[in-house]
XYZ file of C-alpha atoms in Angstrom:
320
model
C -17.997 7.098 8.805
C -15.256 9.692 8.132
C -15.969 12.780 10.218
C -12.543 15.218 9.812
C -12.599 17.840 7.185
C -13.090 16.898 3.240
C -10.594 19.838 1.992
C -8.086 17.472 0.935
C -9.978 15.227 0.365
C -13.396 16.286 -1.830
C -10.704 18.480 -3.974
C -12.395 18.489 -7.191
C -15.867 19.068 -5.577
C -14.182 21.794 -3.984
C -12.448 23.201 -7.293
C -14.015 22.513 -10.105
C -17.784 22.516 -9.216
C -17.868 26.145 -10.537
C -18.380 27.722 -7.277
C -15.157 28.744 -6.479
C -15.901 31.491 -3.665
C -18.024 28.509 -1.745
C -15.599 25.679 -2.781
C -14.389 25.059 0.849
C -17.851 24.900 2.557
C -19.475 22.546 -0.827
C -16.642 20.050 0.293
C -17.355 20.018 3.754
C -21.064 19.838 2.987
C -23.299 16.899 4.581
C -24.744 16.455 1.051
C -20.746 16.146 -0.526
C -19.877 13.959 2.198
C -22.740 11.611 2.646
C -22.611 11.458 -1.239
C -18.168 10.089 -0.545
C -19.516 7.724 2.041
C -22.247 6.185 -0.030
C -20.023 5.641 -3.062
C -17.655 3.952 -0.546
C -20.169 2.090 0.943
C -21.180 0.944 -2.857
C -17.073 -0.194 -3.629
C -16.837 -2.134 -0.383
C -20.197 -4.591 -1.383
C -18.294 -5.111 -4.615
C -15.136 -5.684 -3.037
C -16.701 -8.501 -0.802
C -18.447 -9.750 -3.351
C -22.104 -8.721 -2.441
C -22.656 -7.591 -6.158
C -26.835 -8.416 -6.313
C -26.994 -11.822 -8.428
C -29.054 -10.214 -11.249
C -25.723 -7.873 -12.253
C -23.140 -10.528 -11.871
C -23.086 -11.833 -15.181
C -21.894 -8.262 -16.851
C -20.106 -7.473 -13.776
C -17.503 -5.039 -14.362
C -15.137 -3.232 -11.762
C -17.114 0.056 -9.830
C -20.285 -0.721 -12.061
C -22.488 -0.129 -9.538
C -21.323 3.979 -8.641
C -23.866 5.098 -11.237
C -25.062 8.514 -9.885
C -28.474 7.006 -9.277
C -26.972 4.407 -6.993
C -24.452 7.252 -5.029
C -27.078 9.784 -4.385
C -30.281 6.363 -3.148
C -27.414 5.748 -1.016
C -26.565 8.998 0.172
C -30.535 9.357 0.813
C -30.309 6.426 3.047
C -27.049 7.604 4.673
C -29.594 10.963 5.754
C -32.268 8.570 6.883
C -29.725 6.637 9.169
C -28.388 9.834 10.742
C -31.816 10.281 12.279
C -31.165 7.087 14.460
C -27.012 6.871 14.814
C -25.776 10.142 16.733
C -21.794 8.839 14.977
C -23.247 9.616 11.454
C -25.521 12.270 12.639
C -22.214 14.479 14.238
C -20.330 13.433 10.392
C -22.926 14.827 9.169
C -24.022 18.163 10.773
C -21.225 18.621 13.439
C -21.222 18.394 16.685
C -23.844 18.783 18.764
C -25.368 17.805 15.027
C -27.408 20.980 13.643
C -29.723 20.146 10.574
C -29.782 23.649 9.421
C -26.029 23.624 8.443
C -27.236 22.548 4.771
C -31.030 22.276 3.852
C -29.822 20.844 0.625
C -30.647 16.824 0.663
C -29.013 14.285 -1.579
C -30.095 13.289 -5.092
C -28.361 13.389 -8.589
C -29.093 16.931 -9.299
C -26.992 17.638 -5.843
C -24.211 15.122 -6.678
C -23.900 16.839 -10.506
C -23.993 20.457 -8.689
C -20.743 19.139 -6.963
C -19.282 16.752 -9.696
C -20.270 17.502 -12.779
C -18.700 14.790 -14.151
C -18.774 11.425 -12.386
C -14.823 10.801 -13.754
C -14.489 13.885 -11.009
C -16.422 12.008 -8.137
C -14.136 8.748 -8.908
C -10.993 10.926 -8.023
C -12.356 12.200 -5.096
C -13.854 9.087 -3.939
C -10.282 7.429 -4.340
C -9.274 10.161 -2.035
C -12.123 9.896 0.771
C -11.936 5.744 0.371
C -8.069 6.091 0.918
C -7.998 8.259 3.567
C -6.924 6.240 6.497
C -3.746 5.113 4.377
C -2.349 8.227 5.489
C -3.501 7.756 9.028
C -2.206 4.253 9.330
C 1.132 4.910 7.831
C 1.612 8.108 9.944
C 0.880 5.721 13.005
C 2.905 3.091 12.461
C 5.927 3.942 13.921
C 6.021 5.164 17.836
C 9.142 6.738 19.381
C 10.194 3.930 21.169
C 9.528 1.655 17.635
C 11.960 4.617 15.680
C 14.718 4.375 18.669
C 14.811 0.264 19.129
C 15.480 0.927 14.774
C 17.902 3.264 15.440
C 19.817 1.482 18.621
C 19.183 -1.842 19.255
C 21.807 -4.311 18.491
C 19.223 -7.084 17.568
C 18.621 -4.885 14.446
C 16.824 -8.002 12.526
C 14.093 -8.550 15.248
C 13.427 -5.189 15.041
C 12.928 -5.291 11.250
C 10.554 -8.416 11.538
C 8.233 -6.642 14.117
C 7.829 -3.332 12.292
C 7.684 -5.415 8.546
C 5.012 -7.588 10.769
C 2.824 -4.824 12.026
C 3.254 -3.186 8.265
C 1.790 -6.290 6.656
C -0.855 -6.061 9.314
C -2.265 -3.159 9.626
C -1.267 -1.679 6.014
C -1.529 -3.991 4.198
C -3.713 -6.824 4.958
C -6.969 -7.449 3.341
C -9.382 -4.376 4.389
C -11.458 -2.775 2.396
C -9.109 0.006 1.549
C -6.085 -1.982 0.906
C -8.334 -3.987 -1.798
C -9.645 -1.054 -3.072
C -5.882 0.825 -3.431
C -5.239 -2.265 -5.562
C -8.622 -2.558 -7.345
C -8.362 1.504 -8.666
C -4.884 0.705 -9.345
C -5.385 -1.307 -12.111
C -7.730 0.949 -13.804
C -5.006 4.286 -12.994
C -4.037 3.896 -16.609
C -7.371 4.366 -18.097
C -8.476 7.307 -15.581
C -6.657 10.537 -14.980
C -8.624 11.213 -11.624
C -7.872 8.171 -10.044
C -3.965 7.890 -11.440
C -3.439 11.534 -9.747
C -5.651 11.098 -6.448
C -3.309 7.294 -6.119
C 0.084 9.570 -6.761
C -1.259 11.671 -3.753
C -1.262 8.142 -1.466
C 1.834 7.065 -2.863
C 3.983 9.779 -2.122
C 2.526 10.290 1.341
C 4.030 6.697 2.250
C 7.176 7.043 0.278
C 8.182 10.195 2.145
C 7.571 8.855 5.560
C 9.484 5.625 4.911
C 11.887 7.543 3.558
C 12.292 9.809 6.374
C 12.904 6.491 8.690
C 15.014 5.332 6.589
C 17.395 8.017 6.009
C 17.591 8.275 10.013
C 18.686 4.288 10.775
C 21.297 4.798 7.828
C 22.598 8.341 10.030
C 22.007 7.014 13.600
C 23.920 3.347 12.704
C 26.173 5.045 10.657
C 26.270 3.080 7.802
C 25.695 4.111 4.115
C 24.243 2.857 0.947
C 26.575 0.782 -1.712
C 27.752 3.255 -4.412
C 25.146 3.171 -7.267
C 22.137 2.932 -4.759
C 20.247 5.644 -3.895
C 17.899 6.554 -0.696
C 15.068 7.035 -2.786
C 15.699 3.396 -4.869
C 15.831 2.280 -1.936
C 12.839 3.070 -0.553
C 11.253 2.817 -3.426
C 11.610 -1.211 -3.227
C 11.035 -1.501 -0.146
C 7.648 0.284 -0.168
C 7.018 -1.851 -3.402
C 7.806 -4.785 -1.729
C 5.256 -4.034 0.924
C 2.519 -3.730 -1.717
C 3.517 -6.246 -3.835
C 3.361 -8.364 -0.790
C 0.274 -7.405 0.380
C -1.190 -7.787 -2.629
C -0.053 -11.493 -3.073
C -1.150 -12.122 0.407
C -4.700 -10.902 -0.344
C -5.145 -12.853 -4.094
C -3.117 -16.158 -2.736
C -4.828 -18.195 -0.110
C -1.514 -20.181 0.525
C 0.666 -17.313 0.220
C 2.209 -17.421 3.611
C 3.076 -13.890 3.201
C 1.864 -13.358 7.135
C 3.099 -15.555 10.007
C 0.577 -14.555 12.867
C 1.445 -17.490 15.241
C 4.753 -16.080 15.043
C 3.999 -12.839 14.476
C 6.403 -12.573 11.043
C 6.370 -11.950 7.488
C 8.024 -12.705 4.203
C 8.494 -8.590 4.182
C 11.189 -8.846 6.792
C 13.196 -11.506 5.347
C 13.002 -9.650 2.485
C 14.159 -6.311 3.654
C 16.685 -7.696 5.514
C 18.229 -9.435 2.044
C 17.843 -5.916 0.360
C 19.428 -4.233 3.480
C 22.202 -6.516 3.455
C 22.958 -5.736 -0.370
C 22.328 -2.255 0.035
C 24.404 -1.598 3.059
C 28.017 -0.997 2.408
C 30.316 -2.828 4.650
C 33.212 -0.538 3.911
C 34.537 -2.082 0.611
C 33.200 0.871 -1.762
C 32.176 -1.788 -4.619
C 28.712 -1.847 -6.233
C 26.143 -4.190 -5.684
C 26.439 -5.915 -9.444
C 30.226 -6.313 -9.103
C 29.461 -8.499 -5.651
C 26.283 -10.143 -7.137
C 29.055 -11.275 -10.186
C 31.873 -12.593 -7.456
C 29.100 -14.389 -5.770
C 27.198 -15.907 -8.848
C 30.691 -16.935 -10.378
C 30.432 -20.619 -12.168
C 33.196 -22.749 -9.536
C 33.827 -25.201 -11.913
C 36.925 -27.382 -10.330
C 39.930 -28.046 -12.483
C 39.986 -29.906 -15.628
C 42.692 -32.070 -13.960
C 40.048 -33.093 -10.665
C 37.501 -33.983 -13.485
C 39.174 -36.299 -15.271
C 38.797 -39.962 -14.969
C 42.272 -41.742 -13.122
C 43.744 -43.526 -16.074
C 45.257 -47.169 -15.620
C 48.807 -45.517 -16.373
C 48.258 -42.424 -14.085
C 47.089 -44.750 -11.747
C 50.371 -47.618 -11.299
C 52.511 -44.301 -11.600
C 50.687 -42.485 -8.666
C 51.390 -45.776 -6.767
C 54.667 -46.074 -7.511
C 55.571 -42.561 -6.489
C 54.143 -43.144 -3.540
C 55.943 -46.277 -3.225
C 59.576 -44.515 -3.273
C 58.740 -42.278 -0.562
């Protein structure tokens, strides 16, 4: 259970419960967050499928956060902090003090923080999504960002950070099939599209960071017509699209664990190798043309030898 601070996080709870001047401390409540933890507690059953029999047959995706559901499970998320000292410091800090909020779960609690429950999805995207920051943040070490930046063996390096990507970003945990669950409904929910933009942008602003350092350290630049944002921009997509596949596609192959690779670096390293200029100055569609040109050989090598063409090609050979 998530035990840093819920201002980031629990925004709307902490904005637009009504209580402005107490905002900060209603989003770092035990009631707000044990109310976060039970609705992700509630996605991750559905996710795995552990939907209860009797609702299966009108199934639909996040039926089951109902506010009666969040706040019986926030109730039981109270009872369990009696027992488990981990939930009990989330809770009530550490050493855990019960008198930091008298208030105890139950609908009338969750509505006093989310009026709305299209205001508790947002923020639950948020608190379920949390540790995408944390993993991306983490993924690359100092020695990771200088063997990028230096080593000669630039392709190895590419497969071992596209590896660890696949694996720890994006392989099938519960919050890499939620991201992709509450993407799919983003269209039809405001809450959700905005608190997704939030995760989004984190990643695409540290990849792009990395990236725009290997370009400066190696010296190289981008083909005219690409830019370092397009460019990260597919390769983050690439990731996700990836990771998606590799969680809907039993035989997708899209991880290699035996040899510790992944279709992501082979295909960064084609996208590098288009992007990358070698020093000619031409766009990528004008070498994609010259490359993808018909070679059709010469009328004269596809036509038939001809009896006549034939006794005079023997003849000329004959006189010399």
């Amino acid at each position: 259970m998530y035990d840093g601070p819920l201002d980031d996080v629990a925004i709307n709870a902490r904005t637009k419960s009504g209580r402005l001047l107490t905002g900060r401390k209603l989003a770092n409540s035990p009631v707000t967050r044990a109310c976060l933890e039970s609705g992700r507690r509630l996605a991750e059953r559905e996710l795995f499928g552990l939907v209860h029999e009797k609702h299966k047959h009108r199934y639909r995706p996040l039926g089951t956060l109902t506010q009666e559901n969040i706040a019986t499970g926030a109730e039981l998320i109270f009872e369990e902090a009696r027992a488990d000292d981990r939930i009990a410091r989330a809770l009530f800090g550490t050493p855990p003090s019960r008198k930091k909020d008298r208030t105890k779960p139950s609908v009338a609690a969750l509505k006093d923080r989310w009026p709305v429950l299209a205001l508790y999805l947002g923020d639950l995207v948020r608190y379920a999504l949390r540790e995408r920051y944390s993993l991306t943040d983490g993924m690359l070490d100092e020695a990771t960002r200088a063997e990028l930046r230096e080593t000669t063996n630039f392709s190895d390096a590419v497969d071992k950070v596209a590896y660890a990507d696949m694996k720890i970003v994006h392989a099938d945990e519960t919050s890499a099939r939620f991201q992709y669950l509450v993407t799919g409904l983003a269209d039809f929910h405001e809450q959700i599209r905005e608190a997704l933009s939030g995760v989004y942008k984190h990643s695409f602003l540290y990849w792009r960071g990395v990236y725009a350092e290997i370009l400066k350290a190696r010296g190289v630049s981008l083909r005219p017509g690409i830019t370092l944002d397009e460019l990260t921009m597919m390769l983050t997509g690439m990731a996700q699209g990836l990771g998606l596949r590799h969680i809907g596609a039993t035989d997708g192959k899209v991880i290699d664990h035996h040899n510790r690779r992944s279709v992501l670096g082979k295909a960064s390293q084609i996208l590098i190798a288009g992007a990358v200029d070698p020093g000619d100055g031409r766009e990528v569609a004008d070498v994609v043309d010259e490359l993808m040109a018909v070679r059709v050989p010469p009328d004269e090598d596809r036509r038939k030898p001809r009896p006549l063409r034939s006794w005079l090609g023997r003849l000329r050979r004959g006189r010399s």
